[in-house]
Short mmCIF file of C-alpha atoms in Angstrom, two decimals:
data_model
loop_
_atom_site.label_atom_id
_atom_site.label_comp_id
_atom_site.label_asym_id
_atom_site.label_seq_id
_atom_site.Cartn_x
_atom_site.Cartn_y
_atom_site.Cartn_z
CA UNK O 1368 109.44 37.34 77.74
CA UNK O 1369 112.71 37.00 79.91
CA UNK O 1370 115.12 34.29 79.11
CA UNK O 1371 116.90 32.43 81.72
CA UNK O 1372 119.84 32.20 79.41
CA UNK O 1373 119.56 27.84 79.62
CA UNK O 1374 118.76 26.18 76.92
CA UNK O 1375 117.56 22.36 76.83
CA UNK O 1376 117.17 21.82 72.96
CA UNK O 1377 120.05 20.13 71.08
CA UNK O 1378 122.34 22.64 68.81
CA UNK O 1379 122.27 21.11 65.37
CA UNK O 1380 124.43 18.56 65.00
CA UNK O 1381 124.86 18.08 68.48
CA UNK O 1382 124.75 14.32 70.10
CA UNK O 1383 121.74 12.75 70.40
CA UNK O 1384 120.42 13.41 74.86
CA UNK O 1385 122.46 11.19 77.01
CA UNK O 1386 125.17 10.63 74.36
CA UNK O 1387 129.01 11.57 74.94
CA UNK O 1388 129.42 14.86 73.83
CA UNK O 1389 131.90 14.35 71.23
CA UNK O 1390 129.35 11.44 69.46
CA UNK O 1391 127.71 13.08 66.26
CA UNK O 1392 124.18 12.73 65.44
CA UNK O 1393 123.02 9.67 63.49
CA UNK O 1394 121.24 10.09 59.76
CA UNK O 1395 118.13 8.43 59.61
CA UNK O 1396 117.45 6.52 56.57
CA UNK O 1397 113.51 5.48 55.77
CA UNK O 1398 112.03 2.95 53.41
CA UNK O 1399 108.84 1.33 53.04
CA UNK O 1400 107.89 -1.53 56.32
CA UNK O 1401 107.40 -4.26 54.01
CA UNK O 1402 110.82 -3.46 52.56
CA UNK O 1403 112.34 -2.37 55.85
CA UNK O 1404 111.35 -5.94 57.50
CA UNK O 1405 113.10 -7.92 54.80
CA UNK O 1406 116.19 -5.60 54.92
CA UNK O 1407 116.42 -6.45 58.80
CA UNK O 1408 116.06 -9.95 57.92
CA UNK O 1409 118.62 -9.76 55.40
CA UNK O 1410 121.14 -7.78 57.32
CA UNK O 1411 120.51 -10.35 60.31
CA UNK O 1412 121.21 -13.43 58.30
CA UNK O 1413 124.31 -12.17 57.03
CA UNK O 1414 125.71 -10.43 59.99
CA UNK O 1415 128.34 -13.08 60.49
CA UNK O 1416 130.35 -12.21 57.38
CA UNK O 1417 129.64 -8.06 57.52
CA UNK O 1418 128.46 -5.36 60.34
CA UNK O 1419 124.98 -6.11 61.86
CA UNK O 1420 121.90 -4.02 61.73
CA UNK O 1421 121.99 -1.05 64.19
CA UNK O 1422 118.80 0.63 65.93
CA UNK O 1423 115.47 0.32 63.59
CA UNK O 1424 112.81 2.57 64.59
CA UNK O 1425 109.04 2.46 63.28
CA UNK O 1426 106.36 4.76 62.88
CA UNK O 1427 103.22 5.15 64.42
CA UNK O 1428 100.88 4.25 61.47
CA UNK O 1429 103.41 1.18 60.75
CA UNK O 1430 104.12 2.96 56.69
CA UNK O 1431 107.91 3.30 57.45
CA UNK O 1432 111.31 2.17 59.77
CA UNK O 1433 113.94 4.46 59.75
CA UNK O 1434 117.82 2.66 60.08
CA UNK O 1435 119.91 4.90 61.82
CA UNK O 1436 123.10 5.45 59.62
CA UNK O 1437 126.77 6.99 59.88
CA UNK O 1438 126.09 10.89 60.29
CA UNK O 1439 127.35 12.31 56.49
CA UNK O 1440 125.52 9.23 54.87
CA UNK O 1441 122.52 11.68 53.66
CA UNK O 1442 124.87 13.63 51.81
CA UNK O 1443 125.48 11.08 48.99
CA UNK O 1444 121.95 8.37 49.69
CA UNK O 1445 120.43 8.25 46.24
CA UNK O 1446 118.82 4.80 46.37
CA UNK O 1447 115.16 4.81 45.01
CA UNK O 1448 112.41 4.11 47.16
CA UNK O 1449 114.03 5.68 50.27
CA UNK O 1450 114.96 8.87 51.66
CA UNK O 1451 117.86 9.79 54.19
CA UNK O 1452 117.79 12.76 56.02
CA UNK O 1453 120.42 14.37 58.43
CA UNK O 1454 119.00 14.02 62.02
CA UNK O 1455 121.06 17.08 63.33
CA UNK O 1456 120.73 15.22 66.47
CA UNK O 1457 116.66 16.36 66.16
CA UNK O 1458 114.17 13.88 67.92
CA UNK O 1459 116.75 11.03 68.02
CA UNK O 1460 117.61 9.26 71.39
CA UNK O 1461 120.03 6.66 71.42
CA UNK O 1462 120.24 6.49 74.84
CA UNK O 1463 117.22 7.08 77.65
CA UNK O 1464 114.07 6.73 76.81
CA UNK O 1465 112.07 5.45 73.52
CA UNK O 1466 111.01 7.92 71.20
CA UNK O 1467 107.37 8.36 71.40
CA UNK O 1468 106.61 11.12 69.08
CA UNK O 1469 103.45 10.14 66.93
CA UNK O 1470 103.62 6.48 68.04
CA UNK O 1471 107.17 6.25 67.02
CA UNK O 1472 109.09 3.28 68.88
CA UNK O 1473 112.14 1.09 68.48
CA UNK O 1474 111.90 -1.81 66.19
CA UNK O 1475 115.39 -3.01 67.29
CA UNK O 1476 116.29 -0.66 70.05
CA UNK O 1477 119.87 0.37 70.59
CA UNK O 1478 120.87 -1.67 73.47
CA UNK O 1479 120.06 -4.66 71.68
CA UNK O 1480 121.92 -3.44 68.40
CA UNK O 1481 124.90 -2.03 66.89
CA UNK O 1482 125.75 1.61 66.71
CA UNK O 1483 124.61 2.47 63.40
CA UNK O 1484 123.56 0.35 60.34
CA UNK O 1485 126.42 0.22 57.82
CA UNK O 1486 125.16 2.29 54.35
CA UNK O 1487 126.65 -0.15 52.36
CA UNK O 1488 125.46 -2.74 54.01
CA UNK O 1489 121.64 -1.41 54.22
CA UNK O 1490 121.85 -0.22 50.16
CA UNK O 1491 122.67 -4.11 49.70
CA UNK O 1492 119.92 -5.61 51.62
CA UNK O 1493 117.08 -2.97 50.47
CA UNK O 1494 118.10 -3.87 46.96
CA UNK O 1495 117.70 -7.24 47.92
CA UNK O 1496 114.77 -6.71 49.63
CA UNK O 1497 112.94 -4.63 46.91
CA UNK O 1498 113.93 -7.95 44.38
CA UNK O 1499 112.53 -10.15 46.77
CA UNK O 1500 109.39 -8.38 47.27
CA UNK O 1501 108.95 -7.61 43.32
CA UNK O 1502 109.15 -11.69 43.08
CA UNK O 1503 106.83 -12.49 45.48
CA UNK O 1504 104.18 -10.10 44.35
CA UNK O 1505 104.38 -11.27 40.79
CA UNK O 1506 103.87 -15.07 41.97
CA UNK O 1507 100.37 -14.18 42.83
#
């Protein structure tokens, strides 16, 4: 098989397509809907005293949103109930067109959003969020 010698898939840790070339990849931190939902709300409510919630995406069977994060954030995430993986600048678009990859879409897409959601920020409102939720189900 000859080569042309082009390539059109991102280098690891290379920018997301359509990003400035010096802009690294986002981390991608998922948690639960249900969890992710209040999070948002959370985040949203008290965006006028710390950084707002950056692009959300969900999946196609509606089990998880992913917050984009800070690229470096995976190396130290260790809250439970969530994973966060380093993108690498894989399957991520910040700017062009929605992912569609298994149904995958924007909850909040990026033009409407911040950058990135801050970790700190996001480990606050999931722990809030995972309180919230443990109160409500134990009401019924």
């Amino acid at each position: 098989m000859e080569s042309s010698g082009t390539s059109t898939a991102p280098e690891p840790g290379a920018a997301p397509a359509g990003a400035p070339a010096d802009t690294p990849a986002p981390d991608l931190v998922t948690v639960p809907t249900r969890q992710g939902l209040e999070a948002v709300d959370i985040i949203r409510r008290a965006a006028a005293r710390d950084a707002g919630v950056g692009p959300v995406l969900h999946d196609g069977s509606g089990a998880t949103l992913g917050f984009l994060v800070p690229p470096g954030t995976a190396d130290a995430w260790d809250m439970p109930g969530s994973a966060c993986t380093q993108t690498n600048g894989r399957g991520i678009r910040l700017f062009g067109e929605s992912p569609t990859a298994g149904g995958t879409g924007w909850l909040l897409p990026p033009d409407s959003t911040g950058p990135v959601t801050d970790p700190a920020v996001l480990r606050a409102a999931l722990g809030e969020a995972a309180r919230l939720i443990e109160a409500a189900d134990n009401c019924r």
